Coordinates of N, CA and C and ligand atoms in Angstrom, one line a residue:
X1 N -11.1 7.2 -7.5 CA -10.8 8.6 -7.4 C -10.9 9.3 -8.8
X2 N -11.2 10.7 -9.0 CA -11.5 11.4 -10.2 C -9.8 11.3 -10.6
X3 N -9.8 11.8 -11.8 CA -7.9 12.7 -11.7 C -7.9 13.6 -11.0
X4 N -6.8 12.5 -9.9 CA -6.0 13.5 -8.8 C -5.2 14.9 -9.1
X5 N -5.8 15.8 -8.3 CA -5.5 17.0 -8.3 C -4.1 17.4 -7.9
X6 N -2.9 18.2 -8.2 CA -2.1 18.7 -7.7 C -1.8 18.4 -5.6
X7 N -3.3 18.7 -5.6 CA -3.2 18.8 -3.8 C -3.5 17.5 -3.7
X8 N -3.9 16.3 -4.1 CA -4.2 15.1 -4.1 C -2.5 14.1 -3.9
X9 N -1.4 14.6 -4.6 CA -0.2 14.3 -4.8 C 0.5 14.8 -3.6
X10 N 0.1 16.3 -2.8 CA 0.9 16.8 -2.3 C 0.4 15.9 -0.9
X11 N -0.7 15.4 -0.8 CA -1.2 15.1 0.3 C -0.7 13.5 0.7
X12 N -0.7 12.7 -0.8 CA -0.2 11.2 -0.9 C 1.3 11.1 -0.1
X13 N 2.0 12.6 -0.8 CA 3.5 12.5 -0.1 C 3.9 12.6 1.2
X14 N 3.0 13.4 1.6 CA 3.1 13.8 2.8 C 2.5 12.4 3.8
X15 N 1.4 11.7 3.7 CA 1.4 10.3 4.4 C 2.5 9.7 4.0
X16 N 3.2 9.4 3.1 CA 4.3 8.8 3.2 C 5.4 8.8 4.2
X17 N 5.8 10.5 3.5 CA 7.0 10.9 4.7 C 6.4 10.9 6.2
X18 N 5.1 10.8 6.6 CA 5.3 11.0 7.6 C 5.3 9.4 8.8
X19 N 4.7 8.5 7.7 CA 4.8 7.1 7.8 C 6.3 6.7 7.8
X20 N 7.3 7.5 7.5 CA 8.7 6.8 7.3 C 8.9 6.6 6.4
X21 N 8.2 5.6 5.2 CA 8.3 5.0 4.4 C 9.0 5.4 2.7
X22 N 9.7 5.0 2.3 CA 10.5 5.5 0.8 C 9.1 5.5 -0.3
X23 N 9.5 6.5 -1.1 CA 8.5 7.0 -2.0 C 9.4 7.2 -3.5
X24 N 9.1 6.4 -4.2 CA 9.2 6.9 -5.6 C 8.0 7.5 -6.5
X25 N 8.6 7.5 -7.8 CA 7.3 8.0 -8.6 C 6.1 6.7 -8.7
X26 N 7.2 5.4 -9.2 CA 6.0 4.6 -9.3 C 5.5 4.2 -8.3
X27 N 5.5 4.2 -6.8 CA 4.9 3.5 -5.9 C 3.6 4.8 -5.5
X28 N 3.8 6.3 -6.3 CA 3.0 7.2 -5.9 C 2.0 7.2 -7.0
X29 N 2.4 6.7 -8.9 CA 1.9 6.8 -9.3 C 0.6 5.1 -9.3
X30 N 0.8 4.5 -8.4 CA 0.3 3.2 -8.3 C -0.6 3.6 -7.5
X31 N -0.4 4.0 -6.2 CA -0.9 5.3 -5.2 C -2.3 5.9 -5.4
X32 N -2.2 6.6 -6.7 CA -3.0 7.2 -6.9 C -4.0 6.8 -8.4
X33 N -3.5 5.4 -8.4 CA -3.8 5.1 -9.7 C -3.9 6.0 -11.0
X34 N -2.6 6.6 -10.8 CA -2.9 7.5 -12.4 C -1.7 6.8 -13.3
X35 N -1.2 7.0 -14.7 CA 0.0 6.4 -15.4 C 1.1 7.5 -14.6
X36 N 2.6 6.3 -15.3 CA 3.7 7.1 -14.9 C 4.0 8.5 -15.5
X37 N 3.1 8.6 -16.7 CA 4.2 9.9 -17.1 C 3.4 11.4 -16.6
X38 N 2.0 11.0 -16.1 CA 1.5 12.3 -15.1 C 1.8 12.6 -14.5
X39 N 1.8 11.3 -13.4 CA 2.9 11.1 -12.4 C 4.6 12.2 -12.5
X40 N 4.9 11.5 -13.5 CA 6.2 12.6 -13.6 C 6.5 13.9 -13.7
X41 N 5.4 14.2 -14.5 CA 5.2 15.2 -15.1 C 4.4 16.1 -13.8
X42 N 3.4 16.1 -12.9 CA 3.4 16.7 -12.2 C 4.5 16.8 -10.8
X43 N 5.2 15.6 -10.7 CA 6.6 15.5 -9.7 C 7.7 16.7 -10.0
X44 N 7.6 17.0 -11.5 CA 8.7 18.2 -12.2 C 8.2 19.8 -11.7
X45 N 6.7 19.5 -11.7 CA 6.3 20.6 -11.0 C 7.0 20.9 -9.9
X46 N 6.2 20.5 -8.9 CA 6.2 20.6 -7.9 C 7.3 20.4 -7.1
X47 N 8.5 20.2 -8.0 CA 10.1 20.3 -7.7 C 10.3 21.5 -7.9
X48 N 9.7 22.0 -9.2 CA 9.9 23.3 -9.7 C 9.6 24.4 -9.3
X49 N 8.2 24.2 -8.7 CA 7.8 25.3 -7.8 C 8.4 25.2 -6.3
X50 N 9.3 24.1 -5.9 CA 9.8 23.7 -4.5 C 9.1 23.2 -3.5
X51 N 8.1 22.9 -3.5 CA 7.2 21.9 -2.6 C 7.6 20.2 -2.5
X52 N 8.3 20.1 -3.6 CA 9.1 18.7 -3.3 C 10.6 18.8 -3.5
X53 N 11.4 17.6 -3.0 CA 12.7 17.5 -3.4 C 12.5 15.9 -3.8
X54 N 14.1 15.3 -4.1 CA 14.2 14.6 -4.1 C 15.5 13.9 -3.4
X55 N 15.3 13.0 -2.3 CA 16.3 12.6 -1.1 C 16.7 11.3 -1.5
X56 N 18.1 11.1 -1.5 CA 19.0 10.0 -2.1 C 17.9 8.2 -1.6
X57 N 17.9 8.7 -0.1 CA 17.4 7.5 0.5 C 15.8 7.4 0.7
X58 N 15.2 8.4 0.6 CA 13.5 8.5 1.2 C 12.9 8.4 -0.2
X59 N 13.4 9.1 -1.3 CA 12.5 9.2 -2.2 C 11.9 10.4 -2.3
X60 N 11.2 10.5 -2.8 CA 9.9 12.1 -3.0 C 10.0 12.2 -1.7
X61 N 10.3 13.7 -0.9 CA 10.2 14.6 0.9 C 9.3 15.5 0.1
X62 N 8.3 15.9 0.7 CA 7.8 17.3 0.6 C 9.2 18.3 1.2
X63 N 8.7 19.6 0.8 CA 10.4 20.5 1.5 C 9.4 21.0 2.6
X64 N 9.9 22.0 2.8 CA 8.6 22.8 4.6 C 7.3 23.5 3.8
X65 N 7.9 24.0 2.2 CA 6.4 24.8 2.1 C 5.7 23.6 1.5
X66 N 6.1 22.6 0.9 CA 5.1 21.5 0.5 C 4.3 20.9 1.7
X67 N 5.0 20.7 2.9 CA 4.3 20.1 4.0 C 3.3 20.9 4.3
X68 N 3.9 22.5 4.7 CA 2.8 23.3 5.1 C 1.5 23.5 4.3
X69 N 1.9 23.2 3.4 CA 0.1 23.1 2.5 C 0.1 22.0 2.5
X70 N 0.6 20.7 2.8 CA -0.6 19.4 2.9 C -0.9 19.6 4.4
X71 N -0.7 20.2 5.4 CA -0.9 20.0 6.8 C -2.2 21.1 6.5
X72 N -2.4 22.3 6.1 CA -3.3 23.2 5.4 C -4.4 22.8 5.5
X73 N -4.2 21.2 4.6 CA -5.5 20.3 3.6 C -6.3 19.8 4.8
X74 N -4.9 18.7 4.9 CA -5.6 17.9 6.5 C -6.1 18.6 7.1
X75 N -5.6 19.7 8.0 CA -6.7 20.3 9.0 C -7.9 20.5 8.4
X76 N -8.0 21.0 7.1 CA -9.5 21.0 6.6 C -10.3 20.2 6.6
X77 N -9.6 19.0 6.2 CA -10.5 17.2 5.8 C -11.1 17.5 7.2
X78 N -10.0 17.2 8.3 CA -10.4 16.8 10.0 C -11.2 17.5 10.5
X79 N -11.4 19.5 10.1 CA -12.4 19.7 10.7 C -13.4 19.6 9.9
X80 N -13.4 19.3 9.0 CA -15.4 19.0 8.4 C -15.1 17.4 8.8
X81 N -14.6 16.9 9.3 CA -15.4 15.8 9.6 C -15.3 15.9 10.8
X82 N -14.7 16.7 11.8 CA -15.9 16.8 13.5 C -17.0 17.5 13.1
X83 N -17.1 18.7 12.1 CA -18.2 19.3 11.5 C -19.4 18.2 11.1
X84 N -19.3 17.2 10.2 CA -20.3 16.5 10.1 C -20.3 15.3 10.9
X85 N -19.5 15.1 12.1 CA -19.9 14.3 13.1 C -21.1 14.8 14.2
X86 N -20.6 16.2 14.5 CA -20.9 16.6 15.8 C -22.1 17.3 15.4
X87 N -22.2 17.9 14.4 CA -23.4 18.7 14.0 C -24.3 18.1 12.5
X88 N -24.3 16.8 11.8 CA -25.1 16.8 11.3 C -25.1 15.2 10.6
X89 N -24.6 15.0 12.0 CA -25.2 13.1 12.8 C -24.5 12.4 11.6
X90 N -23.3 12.9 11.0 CA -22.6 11.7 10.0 C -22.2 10.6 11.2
X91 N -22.2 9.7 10.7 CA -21.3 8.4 11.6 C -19.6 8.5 11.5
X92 N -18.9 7.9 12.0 CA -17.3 8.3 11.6 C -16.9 7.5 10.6
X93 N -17.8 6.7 10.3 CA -17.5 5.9 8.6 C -18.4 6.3 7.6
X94 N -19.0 7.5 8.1 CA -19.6 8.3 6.7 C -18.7 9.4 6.4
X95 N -17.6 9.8 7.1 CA -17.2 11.4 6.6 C -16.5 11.9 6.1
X96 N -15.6 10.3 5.6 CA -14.4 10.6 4.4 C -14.3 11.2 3.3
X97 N -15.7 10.9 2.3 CA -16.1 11.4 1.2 C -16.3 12.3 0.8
X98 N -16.9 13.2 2.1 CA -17.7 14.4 1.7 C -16.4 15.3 2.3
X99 N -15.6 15.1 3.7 CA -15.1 15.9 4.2 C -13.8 15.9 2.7
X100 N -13.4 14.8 2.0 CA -12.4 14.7 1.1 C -12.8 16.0 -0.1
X101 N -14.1 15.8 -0.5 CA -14.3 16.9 -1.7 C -14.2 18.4 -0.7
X102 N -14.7 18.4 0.3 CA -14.8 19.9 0.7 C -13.5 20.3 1.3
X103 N -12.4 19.8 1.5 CA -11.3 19.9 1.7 C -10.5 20.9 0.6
X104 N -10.7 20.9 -0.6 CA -10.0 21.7 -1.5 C -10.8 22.6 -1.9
X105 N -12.2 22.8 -1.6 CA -12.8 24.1 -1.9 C -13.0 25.0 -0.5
X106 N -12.4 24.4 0.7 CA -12.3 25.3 2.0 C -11.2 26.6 2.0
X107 N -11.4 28.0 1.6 CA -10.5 29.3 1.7 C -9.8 29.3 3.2
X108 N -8.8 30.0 3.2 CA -8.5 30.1 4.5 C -9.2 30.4 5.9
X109 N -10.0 31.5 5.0 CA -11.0 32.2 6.1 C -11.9 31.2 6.8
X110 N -12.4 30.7 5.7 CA -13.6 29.4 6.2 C -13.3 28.9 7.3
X111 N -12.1 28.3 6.7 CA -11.2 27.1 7.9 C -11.2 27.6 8.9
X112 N -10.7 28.9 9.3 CA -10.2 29.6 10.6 C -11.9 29.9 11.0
X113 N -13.1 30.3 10.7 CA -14.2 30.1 11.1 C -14.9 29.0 11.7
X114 N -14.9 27.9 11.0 CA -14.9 26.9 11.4 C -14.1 26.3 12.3
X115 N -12.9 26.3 12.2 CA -12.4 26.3 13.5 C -12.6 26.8 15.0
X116 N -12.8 28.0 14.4 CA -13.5 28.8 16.0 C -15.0 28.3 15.9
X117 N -15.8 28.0 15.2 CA -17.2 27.6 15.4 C -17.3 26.3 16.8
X118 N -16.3 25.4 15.9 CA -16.2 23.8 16.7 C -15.1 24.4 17.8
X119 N -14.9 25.3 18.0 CA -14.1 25.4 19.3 C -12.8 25.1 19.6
X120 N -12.2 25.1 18.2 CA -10.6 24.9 17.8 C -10.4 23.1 18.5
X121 N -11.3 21.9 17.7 CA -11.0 20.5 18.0 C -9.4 20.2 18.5
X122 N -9.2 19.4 19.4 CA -7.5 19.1 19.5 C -7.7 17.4 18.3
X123 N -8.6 16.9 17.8 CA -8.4 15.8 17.1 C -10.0 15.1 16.2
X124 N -9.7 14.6 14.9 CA -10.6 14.3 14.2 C -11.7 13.1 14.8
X125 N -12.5 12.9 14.8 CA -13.0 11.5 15.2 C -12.5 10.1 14.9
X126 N -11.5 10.4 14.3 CA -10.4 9.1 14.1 C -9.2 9.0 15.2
X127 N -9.4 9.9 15.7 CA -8.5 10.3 17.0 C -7.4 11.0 16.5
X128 N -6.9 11.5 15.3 CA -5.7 12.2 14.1 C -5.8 13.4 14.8
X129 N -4.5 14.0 15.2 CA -4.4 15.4 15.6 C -5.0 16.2 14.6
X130 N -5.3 17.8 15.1 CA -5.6 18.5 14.4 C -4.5 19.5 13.9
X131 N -3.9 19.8 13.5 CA -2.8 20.9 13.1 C -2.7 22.1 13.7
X132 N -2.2 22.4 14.3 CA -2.3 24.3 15.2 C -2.9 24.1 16.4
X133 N -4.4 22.8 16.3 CA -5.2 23.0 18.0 C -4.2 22.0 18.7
X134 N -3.5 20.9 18.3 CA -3.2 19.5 19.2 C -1.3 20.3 18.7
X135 N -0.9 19.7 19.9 CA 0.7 19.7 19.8 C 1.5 18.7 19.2
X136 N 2.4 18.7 18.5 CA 2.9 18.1 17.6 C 3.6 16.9 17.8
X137 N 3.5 16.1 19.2 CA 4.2 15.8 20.1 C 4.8 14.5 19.0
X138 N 6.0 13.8 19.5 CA 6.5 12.6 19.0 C 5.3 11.6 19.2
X139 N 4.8 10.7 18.4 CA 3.5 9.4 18.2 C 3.8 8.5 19.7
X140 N 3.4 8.4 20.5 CA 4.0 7.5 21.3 C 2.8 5.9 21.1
X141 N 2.0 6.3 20.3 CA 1.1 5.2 20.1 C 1.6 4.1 19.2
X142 N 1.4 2.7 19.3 CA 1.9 1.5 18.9 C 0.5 0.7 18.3
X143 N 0.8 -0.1 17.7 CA -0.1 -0.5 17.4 C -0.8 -1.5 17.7
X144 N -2.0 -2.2 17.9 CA -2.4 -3.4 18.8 C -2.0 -4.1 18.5
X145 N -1.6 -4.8 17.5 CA -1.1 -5.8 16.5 C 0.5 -6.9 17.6
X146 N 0.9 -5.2 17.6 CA 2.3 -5.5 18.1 C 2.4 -5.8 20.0
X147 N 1.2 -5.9 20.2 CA 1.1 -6.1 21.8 C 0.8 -7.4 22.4
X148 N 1.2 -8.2 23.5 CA 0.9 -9.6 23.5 C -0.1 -9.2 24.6
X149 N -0.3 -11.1 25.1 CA -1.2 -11.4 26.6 C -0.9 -10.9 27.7
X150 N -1.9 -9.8 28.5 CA -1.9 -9.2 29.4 C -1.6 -8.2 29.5
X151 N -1.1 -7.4 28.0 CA -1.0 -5.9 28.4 C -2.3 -5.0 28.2
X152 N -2.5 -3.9 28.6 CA -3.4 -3.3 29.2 C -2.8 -1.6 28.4
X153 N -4.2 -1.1 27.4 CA -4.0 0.4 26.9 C -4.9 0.9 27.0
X154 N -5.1 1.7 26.4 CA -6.1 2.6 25.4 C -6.1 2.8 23.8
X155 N -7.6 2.5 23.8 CA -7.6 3.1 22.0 C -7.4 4.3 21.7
X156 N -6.6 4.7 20.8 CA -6.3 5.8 20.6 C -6.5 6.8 19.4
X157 N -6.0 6.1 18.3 CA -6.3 6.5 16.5 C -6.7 5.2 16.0
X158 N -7.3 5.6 14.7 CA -7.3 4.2 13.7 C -7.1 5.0 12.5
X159 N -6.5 3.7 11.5 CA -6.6 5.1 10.3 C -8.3 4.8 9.7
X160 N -8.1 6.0 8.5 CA -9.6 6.6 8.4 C -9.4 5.9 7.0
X161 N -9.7 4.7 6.9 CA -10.4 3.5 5.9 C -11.6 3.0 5.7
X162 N -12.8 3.7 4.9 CA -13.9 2.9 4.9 C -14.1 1.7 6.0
X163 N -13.2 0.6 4.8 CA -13.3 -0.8 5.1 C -13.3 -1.1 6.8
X164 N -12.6 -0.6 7.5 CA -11.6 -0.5 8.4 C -13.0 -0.4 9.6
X165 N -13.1 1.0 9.3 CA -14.4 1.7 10.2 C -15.8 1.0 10.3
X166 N -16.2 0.3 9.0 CA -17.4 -0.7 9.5 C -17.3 -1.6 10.2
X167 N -16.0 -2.4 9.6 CA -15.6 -3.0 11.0 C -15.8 -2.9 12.3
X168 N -15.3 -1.6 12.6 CA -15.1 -1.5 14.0 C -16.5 -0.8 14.4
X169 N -17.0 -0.5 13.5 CA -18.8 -0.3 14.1 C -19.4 -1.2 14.3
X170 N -19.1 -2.1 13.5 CA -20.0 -3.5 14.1 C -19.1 -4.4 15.4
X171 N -18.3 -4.8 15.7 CA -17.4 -4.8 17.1 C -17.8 -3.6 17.9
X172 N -18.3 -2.6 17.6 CA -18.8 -1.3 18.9 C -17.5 -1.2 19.3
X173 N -16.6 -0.7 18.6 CA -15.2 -0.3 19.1 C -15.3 1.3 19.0
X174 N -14.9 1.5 20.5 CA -14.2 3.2 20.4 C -13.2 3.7 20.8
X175 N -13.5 4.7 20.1 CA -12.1 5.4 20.9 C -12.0 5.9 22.4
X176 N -11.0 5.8 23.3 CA -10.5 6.1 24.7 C -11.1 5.1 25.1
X177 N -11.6 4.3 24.6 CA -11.7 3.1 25.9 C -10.3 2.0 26.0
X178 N -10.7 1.5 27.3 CA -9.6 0.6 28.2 C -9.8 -0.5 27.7
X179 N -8.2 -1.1 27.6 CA -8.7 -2.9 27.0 C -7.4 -3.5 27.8
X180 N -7.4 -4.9 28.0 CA -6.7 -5.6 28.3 C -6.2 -6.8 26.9
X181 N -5.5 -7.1 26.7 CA -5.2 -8.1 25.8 C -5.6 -10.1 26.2
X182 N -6.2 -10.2 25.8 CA -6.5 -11.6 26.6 C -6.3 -12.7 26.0
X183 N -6.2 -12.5 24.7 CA -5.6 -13.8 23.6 C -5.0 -13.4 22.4
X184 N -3.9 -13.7 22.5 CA -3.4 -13.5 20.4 C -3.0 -15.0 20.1
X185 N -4.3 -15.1 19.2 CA -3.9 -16.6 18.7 C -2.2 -16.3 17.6
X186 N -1.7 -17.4 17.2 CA -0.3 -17.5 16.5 C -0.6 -17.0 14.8
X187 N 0.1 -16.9 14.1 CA 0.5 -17.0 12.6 C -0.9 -15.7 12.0
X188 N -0.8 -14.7 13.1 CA -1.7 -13.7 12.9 C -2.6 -13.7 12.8
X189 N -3.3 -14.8 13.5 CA -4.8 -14.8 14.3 C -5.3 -13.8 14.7
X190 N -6.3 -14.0 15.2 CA -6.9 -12.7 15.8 C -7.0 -12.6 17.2
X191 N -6.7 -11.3 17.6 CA -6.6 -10.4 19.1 C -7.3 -10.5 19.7
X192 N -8.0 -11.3 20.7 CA -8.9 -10.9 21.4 C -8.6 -10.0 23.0
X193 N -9.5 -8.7 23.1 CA -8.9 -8.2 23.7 C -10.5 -8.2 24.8
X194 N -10.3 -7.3 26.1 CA -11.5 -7.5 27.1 C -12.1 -5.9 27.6
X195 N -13.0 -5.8 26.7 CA -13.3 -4.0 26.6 C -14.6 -3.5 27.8
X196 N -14.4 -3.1 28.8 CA -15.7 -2.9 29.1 C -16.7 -4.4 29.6
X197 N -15.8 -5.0 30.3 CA -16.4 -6.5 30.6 C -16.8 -7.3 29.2
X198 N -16.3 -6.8 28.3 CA -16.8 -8.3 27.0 C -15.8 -8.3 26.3
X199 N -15.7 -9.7 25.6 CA -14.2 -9.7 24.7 C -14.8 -9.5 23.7
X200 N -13.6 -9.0 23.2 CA -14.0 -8.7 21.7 C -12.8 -9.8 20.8
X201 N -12.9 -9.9 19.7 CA -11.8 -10.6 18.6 C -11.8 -9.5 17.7
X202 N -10.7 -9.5 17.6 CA -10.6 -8.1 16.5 C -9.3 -9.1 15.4
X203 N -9.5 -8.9 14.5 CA -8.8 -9.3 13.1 C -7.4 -8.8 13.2
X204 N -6.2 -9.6 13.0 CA -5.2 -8.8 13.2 C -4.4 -8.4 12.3
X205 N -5.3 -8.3 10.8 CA -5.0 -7.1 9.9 C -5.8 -5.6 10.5
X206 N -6.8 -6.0 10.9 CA -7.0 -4.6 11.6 C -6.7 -3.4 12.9
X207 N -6.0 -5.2 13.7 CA -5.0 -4.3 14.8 C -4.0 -3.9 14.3
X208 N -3.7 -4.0 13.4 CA -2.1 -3.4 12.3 C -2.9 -2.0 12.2
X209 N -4.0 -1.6 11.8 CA -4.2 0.1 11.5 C -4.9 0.5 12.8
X210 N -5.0 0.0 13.9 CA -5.4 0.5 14.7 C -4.2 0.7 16.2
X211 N -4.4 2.1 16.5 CA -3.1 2.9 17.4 C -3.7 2.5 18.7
X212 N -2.7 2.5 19.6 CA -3.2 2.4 21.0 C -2.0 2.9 22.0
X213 N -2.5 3.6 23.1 CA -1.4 3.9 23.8 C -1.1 2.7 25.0
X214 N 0.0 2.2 24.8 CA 0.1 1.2 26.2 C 0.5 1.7 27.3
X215 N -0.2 0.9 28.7 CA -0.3 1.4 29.7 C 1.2 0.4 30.8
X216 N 1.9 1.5 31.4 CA 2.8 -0.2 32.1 C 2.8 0.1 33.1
Ligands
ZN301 ZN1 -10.3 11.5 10.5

């Protein structure tokens, strides 16, 4: 990454808090690969201008106007990348990069154009809600990892990881399709699950980033 921008920080915090997970400076400034005292030095900001706090037990929260401008960003990333899915044949493991730089040069106007162009998307091609079109509902999706033999979902999200997504292009894995669970070998083997009449083996560092809604 270049030197992370202001919104590059605001956005790191915000996957955190919404992951659950405790955030300090140094696990953010590790994060983003930058030193600690940028790190600090833009955290003072951004206290200062109130977009962050700091909570006894969580670590770095964004406050509501810090979230509302990283939710801002996202919707932007998410719709240029249905934008360069649906209209100019990116793959869903091409659209991080480009949707990432045009993300902070998107005006509001754009965004709300674009939005009505693609028809107000309810979700990115990662299956990631969109902000304002999808409802905010509680995550009810789990992750394959955590599912044994015989249960039966749907694919639902994955996260949006390079590495992640070639993978699952070469497996022909998609999203909303039906699977059954058919083998989890032990000591974190790999999942083999039954998609569309073929098994698949899927890696079970990868069923860790990949969401699915179970069916009972
Ligand atoms: Zn996405």
């Amino acid at each position: 990454m270049m030197t992370p921008s202001r919104e590059d920080y605001i956005k790191a915090i915000f996957k955190h808090n919404e992951k659950g997970t405790k955030l300090n400076n140094k696990d953010l400034s590790e994060n983003l690969s930058v030193s600690a005292a940028s790190t600090s030095e833009m955290i003072r900001k951004l206290i200062d201008t109130g977009h962050v706090d700091r909570d006894k037990t969580m670590g770095l929260m964004l406050t509501e106007e810090g979230k509302n401008e990283a939710k801002d960003l996202v919707k932007k990333h998410r719709l240029w990348e249905v934008f360069l899915v649906n209209h100019l044949g990116y793959s869903w493991t091409e659209v991080h990069d480009d949707a990432e730089v045009l993300e902070h040069v998107t005006s509001s106007k754009l965004a709300d154009r674009l939005n009505e162009f693609l028809d107000e998307p309810k979700h990115c091609p990662h299956g990631e809600i969109i902000f304002g079109n999808s409802e905010e509902v509680d995550d009810s999706t789990v992750s394959l990892a955590s599912l044994t033999i015989d249960d039966h979902g749907t694919f639902q999200k994955v996260s949006d990881t390079g590495e992640l997504l070639e993978y699952l292009e070469v497996i022909k894995f998609k999203l909303n399709d039906d699977f059954k669970v058919v083998k989890k070998l032990p000591y974190e083997g790999p999942i083999v699950v039954e998609v569309n009449g073929l098994e698949v083996s899927i890696s079970y560092h990868a069923a860790q980033e990949i969401f699915v809604l179970k069916h009972h």
